[in-house]
Tab-separated table of C-alpha atoms in Angstrom:
chain	number	residue	atom	x	y	z
N	1	MET	CA	-86.855	130.211	-25.180
N	2	ARG	CA	-85.886	127.307	-26.743
N	3	THR	CA	-82.148	127.631	-26.650
N	4	PRO	CA	-82.022	127.876	-22.537
N	5	ARG	CA	-83.660	124.820	-22.410
N	6	LEU	CA	-81.728	122.583	-24.471
N	7	THR	CA	-78.873	123.755	-23.032
N	8	SER	CA	-79.883	123.140	-19.474
N	9	LEU	CA	-80.943	119.781	-21.122
N	10	ARG	CA	-77.445	119.392	-22.333
N	11	LEU	CA	-76.379	120.287	-19.135
N	12	SER	CA	-78.161	117.933	-17.006
N	13	THR	CA	-77.615	115.053	-19.418
N	14	LEU	CA	-73.460	115.613	-18.988
N	15	LEU	CA	-73.910	115.733	-14.959
N	16	LEU	CA	-75.861	112.455	-15.028
N	17	GLY	CA	-73.137	110.903	-16.828
N	18	VAL	CA	-70.255	111.955	-15.048
N	19	LEU	CA	-69.706	110.159	-11.446
N	20	SER	CA	-67.917	112.290	-9.022
N	21	VAL	CA	-65.986	110.506	-6.167
N	22	THR	CA	-63.503	111.863	-3.969
N	23	LEU	CA	-61.488	109.087	-3.156
N	24	ALA	CA	-58.794	111.088	-0.715
N	25	ALA	CA	-59.488	109.620	2.599
N	26	LEU	CA	-61.662	106.523	1.708
N	27	ALA	CA	-60.391	103.556	2.802
N	28	ASP	CA	-62.005	99.796	4.522
N	29	ASP	CA	-59.125	98.800	6.775
N	30	ALA	CA	-61.043	95.467	7.125
N	31	ALA	CA	-60.387	94.820	3.530
N	32	GLN	CA	-56.677	95.484	3.174
N	33	ARG	CA	-53.947	93.077	1.855
N	34	THR	CA	-50.477	93.194	1.500
N	35	GLN	CA	-48.006	91.478	-0.758
N	36	ALA	CA	-44.362	91.396	-1.393
N	37	PRO	CA	-43.468	91.769	-5.214
N	38	GLU	CA	-41.530	88.966	-6.978
N	39	ILE	CA	-39.315	88.551	-10.391
N	40	ALA	CA	-41.406	87.119	-12.942
N	41	PRO	CA	-39.861	84.381	-14.997
N	42	SER	CA	-38.562	85.794	-18.039
N	43	ILE	CA	-36.660	85.055	-21.254
N	44	VAL	CA	-34.521	87.627	-23.207
N	45	LEU	CA	-35.385	88.511	-26.410
N	46	ASN	CA	-32.436	88.200	-28.869
N	47	ALA	CA	-30.064	87.520	-25.954
N	48	ASP	CA	-27.100	86.078	-28.342
N	49	PRO	CA	-27.737	86.987	-31.986
N	50	ALA	CA	-24.687	84.962	-33.080
N	51	GLU	CA	-26.158	81.906	-30.704
N	52	GLN	CA	-29.588	82.417	-32.812
N	53	ALA	CA	-27.856	82.428	-35.991
N	54	GLN	CA	-26.790	78.572	-35.515
N	55	THR	CA	-29.510	76.417	-37.258
N	56	PRO	CA	-29.275	72.808	-35.903
N	57	ALA	CA	-30.084	69.873	-38.320
N	58	PRO	CA	-33.931	68.871	-38.940
N	59	VAL	CA	-35.153	66.175	-36.510
N	60	PRO	CA	-36.283	63.129	-38.741
N	61	PHE	CA	-39.540	62.977	-36.741
N	62	GLN	CA	-41.349	61.475	-39.770
N	63	GLU	CA	-38.923	58.636	-39.665
N	64	GLY	CA	-39.771	56.995	-36.419
N	65	PRO	CA	-42.972	55.136	-35.211
N	66	LYS	CA	-46.204	57.378	-35.312
N	67	PRO	CA	-47.264	58.798	-32.648
N	68	HIS	CA	-50.952	58.335	-31.214
N	69	TRP	CA	-53.642	60.915	-30.427
N	70	VAL	CA	-54.789	60.367	-27.025
N	71	TRP	CA	-57.203	62.069	-24.237
N	72	GLY	CA	-58.824	60.541	-21.230
N	73	PRO	CA	-62.370	59.176	-21.093
N	74	ASN	CA	-63.923	62.621	-20.959
N	75	ASN	CA	-63.344	65.124	-23.644
N	76	ASP	CA	-64.080	67.751	-20.944
N	77	GLY	CA	-61.606	66.503	-18.403
N	78	LYS	CA	-58.521	67.906	-17.447
N	79	TYR	CA	-55.509	65.520	-17.671
N	80	THR	CA	-51.591	65.148	-16.791
N	81	ILE	CA	-50.030	63.162	-19.389
N	82	SER	CA	-46.628	61.757	-18.893
N	83	THR	CA	-44.076	58.942	-19.667
N	84	ARG	CA	-40.395	58.237	-18.339
N	85	PHE	CA	-37.540	57.563	-20.414
N	86	ASP	CA	-33.782	57.225	-20.321
N	87	ALA	CA	-31.536	59.590	-21.930
N	88	THR	CA	-28.241	57.750	-21.093
N	89	GLY	CA	-25.632	58.557	-23.640
N	90	ALA	CA	-27.943	61.213	-25.553
N	91	LYS	CA	-26.437	63.784	-27.572
N	92	ARG	CA	-29.644	65.701	-28.454
N	93	VAL	CA	-33.378	65.366	-27.355
N	94	VAL	CA	-36.150	67.107	-29.230
N	95	VAL	CA	-39.821	67.011	-28.387
N	96	LYS	CA	-42.730	67.799	-30.669
N	97	ALA	CA	-46.378	68.147	-29.608
N	98	SER	CA	-49.923	69.271	-30.342
N	99	CYS	CA	-53.128	69.505	-28.290
N	100	ASP	CA	-56.419	70.237	-29.319
N	101	ASN	CA	-56.873	72.379	-27.244
N	102	VAL	CA	-54.396	73.507	-24.638
N	103	MET	CA	-51.294	72.142	-23.366
N	104	SER	CA	-48.658	73.140	-21.052
N	105	LEU	CA	-45.386	70.808	-21.453
N	106	THR	CA	-42.581	70.222	-18.757
N	107	LEU	CA	-39.516	67.939	-18.579
N	108	ASN	CA	-38.605	67.112	-15.188
N	109	GLY	CA	-40.586	69.668	-13.398
N	110	LYS	CA	-39.192	72.548	-15.686
N	111	PRO	CA	-41.373	74.220	-17.947
N	112	ILE	CA	-40.824	73.722	-21.932
N	113	ALA	CA	-43.600	75.363	-23.394
N	114	ASN	CA	-47.184	75.913	-23.946
N	115	SER	CA	-49.912	76.252	-26.892
N	116	SER	CA	-53.700	76.724	-27.611
N	117	GLU	CA	-53.059	76.076	-31.065
N	118	TRP	CA	-53.166	72.331	-32.275
N	119	GLN	CA	-52.875	73.763	-36.007
N	120	GLU	CA	-49.011	74.879	-35.036
N	121	PRO	CA	-47.422	71.988	-33.114
N	122	VAL	CA	-44.736	72.907	-30.605
N	123	GLU	CA	-40.911	71.727	-31.279
N	124	LYS	CA	-38.515	72.382	-28.688
N	125	ASP	CA	-35.218	71.148	-27.926
N	126	VAL	CA	-34.781	69.936	-24.476
N	127	THR	CA	-31.360	68.572	-24.025
N	128	GLN	CA	-30.331	71.074	-21.713
N	129	LEU	CA	-33.088	69.842	-18.972
N	130	LEU	CA	-32.258	65.916	-19.487
N	131	GLN	CA	-31.165	64.171	-15.921
N	132	ARG	CA	-28.707	61.423	-16.566
N	133	ARG	CA	-31.138	58.749	-15.994
N	134	GLU	CA	-34.596	58.669	-15.904
N	135	ASN	CA	-36.546	61.614	-17.453
N	136	GLU	CA	-40.194	62.542	-16.862
N	137	PHE	CA	-41.903	64.267	-19.899
N	138	SER	CA	-45.401	65.659	-18.739
N	139	ALA	CA	-48.147	67.413	-20.428
N	140	ASP	CA	-51.191	69.312	-18.580
N	141	VAL	CA	-54.196	69.297	-21.098
N	142	ASP	CA	-57.607	70.598	-21.430
N	143	ASN	CA	-60.250	71.157	-23.899
N	144	GLN	CA	-62.332	74.013	-24.932
N	145	GLY	CA	-65.136	72.261	-26.547
N	146	GLY	CA	-65.438	69.958	-29.211
N	147	ALA	CA	-62.849	67.275	-30.460
N	148	ALA	CA	-60.154	66.385	-27.792
N	149	ALA	CA	-56.904	64.784	-28.092
N	150	PHE	CA	-53.067	65.253	-27.540
N	151	ILE	CA	-50.042	63.872	-29.571
N	152	ALA	CA	-46.115	63.821	-29.114
N	153	SER	CA	-42.708	62.485	-30.010
N	154	ILE	CA	-39.845	62.532	-28.178
N	155	ALA	CA	-36.666	62.194	-30.772
N	156	ILE	CA	-33.329	61.496	-29.125
N	157	GLU	CA	-30.205	61.541	-31.065
N	158	HIS	CA	-27.434	59.022	-30.061
N	159	THR	CA	-24.004	59.650	-30.196
N	160	ASP	CA	-23.410	57.313	-33.139
N	161	GLY	CA	-26.128	59.787	-35.161
N	162	LYS	CA	-28.989	57.595	-35.267
N	163	TRP	CA	-32.090	58.524	-33.722
N	164	SER	CA	-34.725	56.872	-31.767
N	165	HIS	CA	-38.354	57.930	-30.962
N	166	ILE	CA	-40.826	57.860	-27.946
N	167	VAL	CA	-44.362	58.538	-28.999
N	168	SER	CA	-47.460	59.117	-27.311
N	169	LYS	CA	-49.644	56.298	-27.127
N	170	THR	CA	-52.610	54.795	-24.301
N	171	GLU	CA	-49.739	53.109	-22.585
N	172	TRP	CA	-48.551	56.514	-20.919
N	173	THR	CA	-49.457	57.356	-17.689
N	174	ALA	CA	-52.828	59.776	-17.377
N	175	VAL	CA	-53.866	61.536	-14.371
N	176	ASP	CA	-57.467	63.411	-14.006
N	177	ARG	CA	-56.524	66.575	-12.476
N	178	GLY	CA	-59.843	67.308	-10.629
N	179	THR	CA	-60.235	63.803	-8.955
N	180	LYS	CA	-55.872	63.172	-8.917
N	181	GLN	CA	-56.990	59.653	-9.870
N	182	VAL	CA	-54.912	57.678	-12.610
N	183	VAL	CA	-57.282	57.123	-15.438
N	184	LYS	CA	-56.541	54.894	-18.967
N	185	LEU	CA	-56.102	56.966	-21.876
N	186	GLU	CA	-58.302	56.509	-25.104
N	187	ASP	CA	-56.761	56.125	-28.497
N	188	LYS	CA	-57.890	58.739	-30.811
N	189	GLY	CA	-55.900	57.423	-33.866
N	190	GLU	CA	-52.514	57.558	-35.236
N	191	LEU	CA	-50.668	60.759	-36.841
N	192	GLY	CA	-52.653	61.227	-39.864
N	193	VAL	CA	-56.173	61.258	-38.793
N	194	GLY	CA	-58.824	63.317	-39.403
N	195	PRO	CA	-59.827	66.127	-38.321
N	196	TRP	CA	-56.257	67.066	-37.502
N	197	ASN	CA	-54.416	65.118	-40.213
N	198	ASN	CA	-50.956	64.969	-40.164
N	199	VAL	CA	-50.292	68.126	-37.823
N	200	PHE	CA	-46.420	67.276	-37.854
N	201	SER	CA	-46.027	68.113	-41.217
N	202	ALA	CA	-47.202	71.884	-40.638
N	203	PRO	CA	-44.403	74.672	-39.735
N	204	ALA	CA	-43.653	73.999	-36.365
N	205	SER	CA	-43.689	76.849	-33.463
N	206	ASP	CA	-40.162	77.190	-31.424
N	207	THR	CA	-41.748	80.343	-29.729
N	208	GLY	CA	-43.849	78.555	-27.312
N	209	ILE	CA	-43.237	80.585	-24.477
N	210	PRO	CA	-43.963	78.846	-21.036
N	211	ARG	CA	-47.058	80.034	-19.126
N	212	ASP	CA	-46.608	83.011	-17.006
N	213	THR	CA	-43.338	83.645	-18.617
N	214	PHE	CA	-42.263	86.996	-20.151
N	215	VAL	CA	-40.248	88.119	-23.721
N	216	LEU	CA	-38.298	91.148	-22.447
N	217	LEU	CA	-35.488	93.423	-24.203
N	218	PRO	CA	-31.858	93.001	-22.508
N	219	GLY	CA	-31.681	94.949	-19.094
N	220	PHE	CA	-35.483	94.802	-18.040
N	221	GLN	CA	-36.972	92.470	-15.630
N	222	VAL	CA	-40.871	92.147	-14.710
N	223	GLU	CA	-42.056	92.363	-10.809
N	224	LYS	CA	-45.251	90.795	-9.936
N	225	LEU	CA	-46.829	93.363	-7.716
N	226	PHE	CA	-50.185	91.427	-6.533
N	227	THR	CA	-51.966	87.981	-7.086
N	228	VAL	CA	-55.827	88.829	-7.510
N	229	PRO	CA	-57.815	86.403	-5.295
N	230	LYS	CA	-60.911	85.966	-7.902
N	231	GLU	CA	-63.351	84.562	-5.311
N	232	GLU	CA	-62.694	87.786	-3.069
N	233	MET	CA	-61.906	90.400	-5.457
N	234	GLY	CA	-63.104	89.351	-8.634
N	235	SER	CA	-61.564	90.208	-12.224
N	236	TRP	CA	-59.840	93.713	-12.550
N	237	VAL	CA	-61.091	94.884	-15.865
N	238	CYS	CA	-60.187	98.306	-16.222
N	239	ILE	CA	-57.925	100.631	-14.085
N	240	THR	CA	-56.777	104.452	-13.722
N	241	THR	CA	-54.490	106.369	-11.562
N	242	ASP	CA	-55.139	108.661	-9.326
N	243	PRO	CA	-52.847	111.791	-8.421
N	244	LYS	CA	-50.364	110.175	-6.257
N	245	GLY	CA	-49.859	107.136	-8.833
N	246	ARG	CA	-51.636	104.892	-6.991
N	247	ILE	CA	-53.860	102.766	-9.314
N	248	ILE	CA	-57.403	102.030	-8.730
N	249	ALA	CA	-59.312	99.399	-10.273
N	250	SER	CA	-62.780	97.670	-10.828
N	251	ASP	CA	-64.047	94.424	-10.810
N	252	GLN	CA	-66.075	93.298	-13.842
N	253	GLY	CA	-68.501	91.722	-11.559
N	254	ASP	CA	-69.665	92.636	-7.874
N	255	LYS	CA	-66.862	92.983	-6.106
N	256	GLY	CA	-66.491	96.421	-6.351
N	257	LEU	CA	-63.211	99.052	-6.596
N	258	TYR	CA	-59.711	98.814	-5.351
N	259	ARG	CA	-57.181	100.837	-4.448
N	260	ILE	CA	-53.732	99.730	-5.115
N	261	THR	CA	-50.192	101.285	-3.686
N	262	PRO	CA	-47.304	99.574	-5.551
N	263	ALA	CA	-44.303	98.342	-3.466
N	264	ALA	CA	-41.207	99.979	-3.906
N	265	LEU	CA	-39.607	99.380	-7.377
N	266	GLY	CA	-36.855	97.056	-7.628
N	267	GLN	CA	-33.074	97.825	-6.875
N	268	GLY	CA	-34.453	100.090	-4.140
N	269	SER	CA	-35.610	102.866	-6.399
N	270	ARG	CA	-38.575	105.133	-5.328
N	271	VAL	CA	-41.353	106.781	-6.975
N	272	GLU	CA	-42.155	110.416	-5.426
N	273	GLY	CA	-45.098	109.504	-3.018
N	274	LEU	CA	-44.803	105.744	-3.408
N	275	GLY	CA	-42.656	102.965	-2.981
N	276	LYS	CA	-42.065	103.540	0.710
N	277	SER	CA	-42.996	100.035	1.453
N	278	PRO	CA	-41.654	96.482	0.180
N	279	PHE	CA	-45.184	95.491	-0.194
N	280	THR	CA	-47.867	95.754	-2.737
N	281	LEU	CA	-50.926	97.441	-0.384
N	282	VAL	CA	-54.349	96.778	-2.111
N	283	GLU	CA	-57.429	98.379	-0.177
N	284	LYS	CA	-60.949	97.825	-1.088
N	285	LEU	CA	-62.857	101.506	-1.481
N	286	PRO	CA	-66.042	101.508	0.632
N	287	LEU	CA	-68.152	102.684	-2.428
N	288	ASN	CA	-71.307	101.124	-3.952
N	289	ILE	CA	-69.675	101.167	-7.221
N	290	THR	CA	-68.658	98.339	-9.431
N	291	GLY	CA	-68.748	96.847	-12.896
N	292	ALA	CA	-66.914	99.851	-14.363
N	293	GLN	CA	-65.785	99.605	-17.989
N	294	GLY	CA	-63.882	102.674	-17.981
N	295	LEU	CA	-62.572	104.852	-15.166
N	296	LEU	CA	-60.735	108.311	-15.281
N	297	PHE	CA	-59.419	110.985	-12.510
N	298	ALA	CA	-59.661	114.539	-13.273
N	299	PHE	CA	-59.944	117.441	-10.931
N	300	ASP	CA	-59.090	115.331	-8.010
N	301	ALA	CA	-62.236	112.938	-8.461
N	302	LEU	CA	-62.786	109.790	-10.122
């Protein structure tokens, strides 16, 4: 007599643990969005092995004036720190920088690198990004708690083989990215002070890939199909696909489920049943389901 009850209990538990929803006809027409795909920024991995094999001479960062660690008046503030310099006649220009914690570097508005590890300074040759006369080096910086500071050195090799250096100091310009107001930089000490010590003596990372940039093998590209509006659709933390190849995504909070029909693949390719539109279609499903941490489509049901 006990065996059937146990079997029944197990079956009931399994049924309670499985949510089966047929999605064939579900869609909320009032909550639809479309977006044209974009080719995402990328760099090619090992694009030119012969060029990569050429190792330039080391840059004498330690020989120039010592840069200073600087930050705005609030450790939790988000700032843009910048300086302008003339590179007329420059043969080579290399930037070295570190930030406790997060930085995104640009030269003349073009991305150089980003980093969130102050222990590994970023070193980038920016010669190809130079303008003939005035150049603007800029760093978007913010902190993730604790000490906050940014340091940088711009090394310029001249045609006579000599080097000059432009180093971070309180005279550089700083703008609070929240208020858009210019603020005065505070001096946190020159290169070598604690807790960062001589961070420039650590091996530099020359792999600081600009933010939102993919590293690809030759012949590939990445397409951005849709930018999720966080305030409206939340943060999509798990996805699955339905039998037609469409994507079902769940917000981690209370924003619900969404069905994504990808746009046509690049170069006019097609996937059977998909890709007939040049736009990605996103539909909110009218279901009282959200916060899913795992999704699976099986037997024509979610």
